[in-house]
CSV table of N, CA and C in Angstrom, one decimal:
chain,number,residue,atom,x,y,z
Y,1,UNK,N,112.5,73.8,96.8
Y,1,UNK,CA,111.3,74.1,95.8
Y,1,UNK,C,110.2,74.3,96.7
Y,2,UNK,N,109.9,73.6,97.9
Y,2,UNK,CA,108.4,73.9,98.2
Y,2,UNK,C,108.3,75.4,98.5
Y,3,UNK,N,109.6,76.1,99.2
Y,3,UNK,CA,109.5,77.4,99.1
Y,3,UNK,C,109.1,78.3,98.2
Y,4,UNK,N,109.3,77.8,96.9
Y,4,UNK,CA,109.0,78.7,95.6
Y,4,UNK,C,107.5,78.4,95.3
Y,5,UNK,N,107.3,77.2,95.5
Y,5,UNK,CA,105.9,76.9,95.5
Y,5,UNK,C,104.7,77.5,96.4
Y,6,UNK,N,105.3,77.8,97.7
Y,6,UNK,CA,104.5,78.2,98.4
Y,6,UNK,C,104.5,79.9,98.3
Y,7,UNK,N,105.5,80.4,97.7
Y,7,UNK,CA,105.7,82.0,97.4
Y,7,UNK,C,104.8,82.1,96.1
Y,8,UNK,N,104.7,81.0,95.0
Y,8,UNK,CA,104.0,81.1,94.1
Y,8,UNK,C,102.3,81.2,94.5
Y,9,UNK,N,102.0,80.1,95.3
Y,9,UNK,CA,100.8,79.9,95.7
Y,9,UNK,C,100.2,81.5,96.1
Y,10,UNK,N,101.0,82.0,97.2
Y,10,UNK,CA,100.3,83.2,97.8
Y,10,UNK,C,100.5,84.2,96.9
Y,11,UNK,N,101.3,84.5,95.7
Y,11,UNK,CA,101.3,85.3,94.7
Y,11,UNK,C,99.9,85.1,94.0
Y,12,UNK,N,99.4,84.1,93.5
Y,12,UNK,CA,98.5,83.8,92.9
Y,12,UNK,C,97.1,84.0,93.7
Y,13,UNK,N,97.0,83.7,95.1
Y,13,UNK,CA,95.7,84.0,95.9
Y,13,UNK,C,95.9,85.5,96.1
Y,14,UNK,N,97.0,86.2,96.2
Y,14,UNK,CA,96.8,87.8,96.3
Y,14,UNK,C,96.3,88.3,94.9
Y,15,UNK,N,96.7,87.9,93.8
Y,15,UNK,CA,96.1,88.2,92.5
Y,15,UNK,C,94.4,88.3,92.2
Y,16,UNK,N,94.3,86.8,92.8
Y,16,UNK,CA,92.9,86.5,92.5
Y,16,UNK,C,92.3,87.4,93.7
Y,17,UNK,N,92.6,87.3,94.7
Y,17,UNK,CA,91.9,88.4,95.8
Y,17,UNK,C,91.8,90.1,95.3
Y,18,UNK,N,92.9,90.3,94.7
Y,18,UNK,CA,92.7,92.0,94.0
Y,18,UNK,C,92.0,91.8,92.9
Y,19,UNK,N,91.9,91.0,92.1
Y,19,UNK,CA,91.1,91.0,90.8
Y,19,UNK,C,89.5,90.9,91.4
Y,20,UNK,N,89.2,90.0,92.4
Y,20,UNK,CA,87.8,89.9,92.8
Y,20,UNK,C,87.3,91.5,93.3
Y,21,UNK,N,88.1,91.9,94.1
Y,21,UNK,CA,87.9,93.6,94.9
Y,21,UNK,C,87.8,94.4,93.4
Y,22,UNK,N,88.7,94.4,92.5
Y,22,UNK,CA,88.4,95.2,91.7
Y,22,UNK,C,87.0,94.9,90.7
Y,23,UNK,N,87.0,93.5,90.6
Y,23,UNK,CA,85.5,93.5,90.0
Y,23,UNK,C,84.4,94.1,90.7
Y,24,UNK,N,84.5,93.9,91.9
Y,24,UNK,CA,83.3,94.2,92.6
Y,24,UNK,C,83.1,96.1,92.9
Y,25,UNK,N,84.3,96.3,92.8
Y,25,UNK,CA,84.3,98.0,93.1
Y,25,UNK,C,83.9,98.4,91.7
Y,26,UNK,N,84.3,97.8,90.4
Y,26,UNK,CA,83.7,98.5,89.3
Y,26,UNK,C,82.1,98.2,88.9
Y,27,UNK,N,82.1,97.0,89.3
Y,27,UNK,CA,80.4,96.5,89.2
Y,27,UNK,C,79.7,97.4,90.0
Y,28,UNK,N,79.9,97.4,90.9
Y,28,UNK,CA,79.0,98.2,91.9
Y,28,UNK,C,78.7,99.6,91.4
Y,29,UNK,N,79.8,100.3,91.1
Y,29,UNK,CA,79.4,101.4,90.3
Y,29,UNK,C,78.4,101.8,89.3
Y,30,UNK,N,78.3,100.4,88.6
Y,30,UNK,CA,77.5,100.1,87.7
Y,30,UNK,C,76.0,99.8,88.2
Y,31,UNK,N,75.9,99.4,89.4
Y,31,UNK,CA,74.8,98.9,90.2
Y,31,UNK,C,74.6,97.6,89.7
Y,32,UNK,N,75.8,96.7,89.7
Y,32,UNK,CA,75.7,95.2,89.2
Y,32,UNK,C,76.9,94.4,90.7
Y,33,UNK,N,76.7,93.2,90.2
Y,33,UNK,CA,77.6,92.4,91.0
Y,33,UNK,C,78.8,92.1,90.4
Y,34,UNK,N,79.9,92.0,91.3
Y,34,UNK,CA,81.1,91.7,91.0
Y,34,UNK,C,81.5,90.4,89.9
Y,35,UNK,N,80.6,89.0,90.3
Y,35,UNK,CA,81.0,88.0,89.5
Y,35,UNK,C,80.4,88.3,88.1
Y,36,UNK,N,79.7,89.3,88.0
Y,36,UNK,CA,79.1,89.7,86.5
Y,36,UNK,C,80.3,90.3,85.4
Y,37,UNK,N,81.5,90.6,86.0
Y,37,UNK,CA,82.6,91.2,85.5
Y,37,UNK,C,82.9,90.2,84.3
Y,38,UNK,N,83.0,89.1,84.6
Y,38,UNK,CA,83.4,88.1,83.6
Y,38,UNK,C,82.5,88.3,82.5
Y,39,UNK,N,81.5,88.2,82.5
Y,39,UNK,CA,80.4,88.4,81.3
Y,39,UNK,C,80.9,89.7,80.4
Y,40,UNK,N,81.1,90.8,81.1
Y,40,UNK,CA,81.5,92.0,80.4
Y,40,UNK,C,82.7,92.0,79.5
Y,41,UNK,N,83.5,91.2,80.1
Y,41,UNK,CA,85.0,91.1,79.7
Y,41,UNK,C,85.0,90.1,78.4
Y,42,UNK,N,84.2,89.1,78.6
Y,42,UNK,CA,84.0,87.8,77.4
Y,42,UNK,C,83.5,88.8,76.3
Y,43,UNK,N,82.3,89.5,76.7
Y,43,UNK,CA,81.6,90.0,75.6
Y,43,UNK,C,82.5,91.1,74.9
Y,44,UNK,N,83.3,91.7,75.6
Y,44,UNK,CA,84.5,93.0,74.9
Y,44,UNK,C,85.4,92.0,73.9
Y,45,UNK,N,85.6,90.7,74.4
Y,45,UNK,CA,86.7,89.9,73.5
Y,45,UNK,C,86.0,89.4,72.4
Y,46,UNK,N,84.6,89.6,72.2
Y,46,UNK,CA,84.0,89.2,71.2
Y,46,UNK,C,83.0,90.4,70.5
Y,47,UNK,N,83.6,91.2,69.6
Y,47,UNK,CA,82.7,92.2,69.2
Y,47,UNK,C,81.4,92.0,68.3
Y,48,UNK,N,81.7,90.6,67.6
Y,48,UNK,CA,80.5,90.2,66.7
Y,48,UNK,C,79.3,90.1,67.7
Y,49,UNK,N,79.5,90.0,68.9
Y,49,UNK,CA,78.4,89.5,69.7
Y,49,UNK,C,78.4,87.8,70.0
Y,50,UNK,N,77.7,87.5,71.0
Y,50,UNK,CA,77.9,85.8,71.6
Y,50,UNK,C,76.5,85.8,72.0
Y,51,UNK,N,75.7,84.6,71.6
Y,51,UNK,CA,74.5,84.2,72.2
Y,51,UNK,C,74.8,84.0,73.8
Y,52,UNK,N,73.5,83.8,74.4
Y,52,UNK,CA,73.6,83.6,75.9
Y,52,UNK,C,74.4,82.2,76.1
Y,53,UNK,N,74.1,81.4,75.1
Y,53,UNK,CA,74.4,79.8,75.2
Y,53,UNK,C,76.0,79.8,75.0
Y,54,UNK,N,76.5,80.6,74.1
Y,54,UNK,CA,77.8,80.6,74.1
Y,54,UNK,C,78.5,81.4,75.0
Y,55,UNK,N,78.0,82.2,76.0
Y,55,UNK,CA,78.4,83.2,76.7
Y,55,UNK,C,78.7,82.1,77.9
Y,56,UNK,N,77.6,81.4,78.1
Y,56,UNK,CA,77.6,80.7,79.6
Y,56,UNK,C,78.7,79.2,79.3
Y,57,UNK,N,78.8,79.0,77.9
Y,57,UNK,CA,79.8,78.0,77.8
Y,57,UNK,C,81.4,78.7,78.0
Y,58,UNK,N,81.6,79.8,77.6
Y,58,UNK,CA,83.0,80.2,77.6
Y,58,UNK,C,83.2,80.9,79.0
Y,59,UNK,N,82.2,81.1,79.7
Y,59,UNK,CA,82.4,81.6,81.1
Y,59,UNK,C,82.4,80.6,82.0
Y,60,UNK,N,81.9,79.2,81.7
Y,60,UNK,CA,81.7,78.3,82.6
Y,60,UNK,C,80.5,78.3,83.7
Y,61,UNK,N,79.4,79.0,83.1
Y,61,UNK,CA,78.3,79.3,84.3
Y,61,UNK,C,77.1,78.6,83.5
Y,62,UNK,N,76.1,78.4,84.6
Y,62,UNK,CA,75.1,77.9,84.1
Y,62,UNK,C,74.3,79.1,83.4
Y,63,UNK,N,73.3,78.5,82.5
Y,63,UNK,CA,72.4,79.4,81.3
Y,63,UNK,C,71.6,80.2,82.1
Y,64,UNK,N,71.2,79.7,83.7
Y,64,UNK,CA,70.1,80.7,84.0
Y,64,UNK,C,70.9,82.2,84.6
Y,65,UNK,N,72.1,81.6,85.2
Y,65,UNK,CA,72.9,83.0,85.8
Y,65,UNK,C,73.2,83.9,84.5
Y,66,UNK,N,73.5,83.4,83.4
Y,66,UNK,CA,73.8,84.4,82.2
Y,66,UNK,C,72.5,85.2,81.9
Y,67,UNK,N,71.3,84.4,82.1
Y,67,UNK,CA,70.0,85.1,81.7
Y,67,UNK,C,69.9,86.2,82.2
Y,68,UNK,N,70.1,85.7,84.0
Y,68,UNK,CA,69.3,86.7,84.7
Y,68,UNK,C,70.9,88.1,84.5
Y,69,UNK,N,72.0,87.7,84.4
Y,69,UNK,CA,72.8,89.0,84.1
Y,69,UNK,C,72.5,89.7,83.0
Y,70,UNK,N,72.4,89.0,82.0
Y,70,UNK,CA,72.0,89.5,80.7
Y,70,UNK,C,70.7,90.5,80.8
Y,71,UNK,N,69.7,90.1,81.6
Y,71,UNK,CA,68.5,91.0,81.8
Y,71,UNK,C,68.8,92.0,82.8
Y,72,UNK,N,69.7,91.9,83.6
Y,72,UNK,CA,70.2,93.4,84.4
Y,72,UNK,C,71.1,94.1,83.5
Y,73,UNK,N,72.1,93.5,82.8
Y,73,UNK,CA,73.0,94.5,81.7
Y,73,UNK,C,72.0,95.2,80.9
Y,74,UNK,N,70.7,94.6,80.5
Y,74,UNK,CA,69.8,95.2,79.2
Y,74,UNK,C,69.2,96.4,80.3
Y,75,UNK,N,68.7,96.1,81.5
Y,75,UNK,CA,68.2,97.3,82.2
Y,75,UNK,C,68.8,98.3,82.3
Y,76,UNK,N,70.5,98.1,82.6
Y,76,UNK,CA,71.4,99.3,82.6
Y,76,UNK,C,71.9,99.9,81.4
Y,77,UNK,N,71.4,99.1,80.3
Y,77,UNK,CA,72.1,99.8,79.1
Y,77,UNK,C,73.5,99.3,78.7
Y,78,UNK,N,74.0,98.3,79.5
Y,78,UNK,CA,75.1,97.6,79.0
Y,78,UNK,C,75.4,96.7,77.8
Y,79,UNK,N,74.1,96.0,77.4
Y,79,UNK,CA,74.2,95.4,76.3
Y,79,UNK,C,73.0,95.6,75.3
Y,80,UNK,N,73.0,95.2,74.4
Y,80,UNK,CA,71.7,95.2,73.4
Y,80,UNK,C,71.5,93.8,72.8
Y,81,UNK,N,70.6,93.4,72.6
Y,81,UNK,CA,70.4,92.3,71.6
Y,81,UNK,C,69.5,92.1,70.3
Y,82,UNK,N,70.1,91.4,69.3
Y,82,UNK,CA,69.6,91.7,68.1
Y,82,UNK,C,67.9,91.5,68.0
Y,83,UNK,N,67.5,92.1,67.3
Y,83,UNK,CA,65.8,92.0,67.5
Y,83,UNK,C,65.4,90.8,66.3
Y,84,UNK,N,64.4,90.3,66.6
Y,84,UNK,CA,63.6,89.3,65.6
Y,84,UNK,C,64.0,88.0,66.0
Y,85,UNK,N,64.6,87.8,67.3
Y,85,UNK,CA,65.1,86.4,67.4
Y,85,UNK,C,64.7,86.2,69.1
Y,86,UNK,N,64.2,84.9,69.4
Y,86,UNK,CA,64.0,84.7,70.6
Y,86,UNK,C,65.3,85.2,71.8
Y,87,UNK,N,65.1,85.9,72.7
Y,87,UNK,CA,65.9,86.4,73.8
Y,87,UNK,C,67.2,85.4,73.7
Y,88,UNK,N,66.9,84.3,74.1
Y,88,UNK,CA,68.1,83.2,74.4
Y,88,UNK,C,68.9,82.9,73.2
Y,89,UNK,N,68.3,82.9,72.1
Y,89,UNK,CA,69.2,82.8,71.0
Y,89,UNK,C,69.8,84.1,70.3
Y,90,UNK,N,69.5,85.2,70.6
Y,90,UNK,CA,69.7,86.5,70.0
Y,90,UNK,C,71.2,86.6,70.2
Y,91,UNK,N,71.9,87.3,69.3
Y,91,UNK,CA,73.5,87.7,69.6
Y,91,UNK,C,73.4,89.1,70.6
Y,92,UNK,N,74.3,88.9,71.5
Y,92,UNK,CA,74.5,89.7,72.5
Y,92,UNK,C,75.5,91.0,72.4
Y,93,UNK,N,75.4,92.2,72.0
Y,93,UNK,CA,76.5,93.0,71.9
Y,93,UNK,C,76.6,94.1,73.2
Y,94,UNK,N,77.8,94.3,73.3
Y,94,UNK,CA,78.1,95.6,74.3
Y,94,UNK,C,77.4,97.0,73.8
Y,95,UNK,N,76.8,98.1,74.4
Y,95,UNK,CA,76.7,99.2,73.9
Y,95,UNK,C,78.0,100.1,74.3
Y,96,UNK,N,77.9,101.0,74.1
Y,96,UNK,CA,78.9,102.1,74.2
Y,96,UNK,C,79.3,102.1,75.6
Y,97,UNK,N,78.3,102.2,76.6
Y,97,UNK,CA,78.3,102.2,78.1
Y,97,UNK,C,78.9,100.8,78.4
Y,98,UNK,N,78.8,99.8,77.9
Y,98,UNK,CA,79.2,98.3,78.2
Y,98,UNK,C,80.8,98.5,77.7
Y,99,UNK,N,81.2,99.0,76.4
Y,99,UNK,CA,82.5,98.9,76.1
Y,99,UNK,C,83.5,99.6,76.9
Y,100,UNK,N,83.0,100.9,77.5
Y,100,UNK,CA,83.6,101.5,78.3
Y,100,UNK,C,83.9,100.9,79.7
Y,101,UNK,N,82.7,100.5,80.1
Y,101,UNK,CA,83.0,99.6,81.4
Y,101,UNK,C,83.9,98.5,81.4
Y,102,UNK,N,83.8,97.8,80.1
Y,102,UNK,CA,84.8,96.4,80.2
Y,102,UNK,C,86.0,97.0,80.0
Y,103,UNK,N,86.3,98.3,79.1
Y,103,UNK,CA,87.7,98.5,79.0
Y,103,UNK,C,88.5,98.9,80.6
Y,104,UNK,N,87.5,99.6,81.3
Y,104,UNK,CA,88.1,100.4,82.4
Y,104,UNK,C,88.3,99.0,83.4
Y,105,UNK,N,87.5,98.0,83.1
Y,105,UNK,CA,87.7,96.9,84.1
Y,105,UNK,C,89.0,96.1,83.7
Y,106,UNK,N,89.2,96.0,82.6
Y,106,UNK,CA,90.1,95.2,82.2
Y,106,UNK,C,91.7,96.1,82.2
Y,107,UNK,N,91.7,97.4,82.4
Y,107,UNK,CA,92.7,98.3,82.8
Y,107,UNK,C,93.1,98.2,83.9
Y,108,UNK,N,92.1,98.3,84.7
Y,108,UNK,CA,92.3,98.2,86.4
Y,108,UNK,C,93.0,96.9,86.7
Y,109,UNK,N,92.4,95.8,86.1
Y,109,UNK,CA,92.9,94.3,86.2
Y,109,UNK,C,94.0,94.1,85.8
Y,110,UNK,N,94.4,94.7,84.8
Y,110,UNK,CA,95.9,94.6,84.0
Y,110,UNK,C,97.0,95.4,85.2
Y,111,UNK,N,96.6,96.6,85.7
Y,111,UNK,CA,97.4,97.2,86.4
Y,111,UNK,C,97.6,96.6,87.8
Y,112,UNK,N,96.7,95.7,88.1
Y,112,UNK,CA,96.7,95.1,89.4
Y,112,UNK,C,97.7,94.1,89.5
Y,113,UNK,N,97.5,93.4,88.1
Y,113,UNK,CA,98.5,92.2,88.1
Y,113,UNK,C,99.8,92.5,87.9
């Protein structure tokens, strides 16, 4: 039983390591950081958009990190916000560039797993 648990633990660690490498590779191509890939994937799962507060809760990250990442995403043309609302309360949606990036990221992750 211990042997199976050890093999399982190593397999999970290997998958996690590969996913982090994929995220870093894909995000660096966009000029962004690897951990921000989680935001892209989450936004892709919600085509109607999310607020920054909803995104922070879903990704289990703090609001400041989400706000910084969204500002970077906006500069890179990956997301857009609904107009007429305060930036933090506005719904965030992926642009075409963001959708393509998140699909590529998800596909590479799927192949790695």
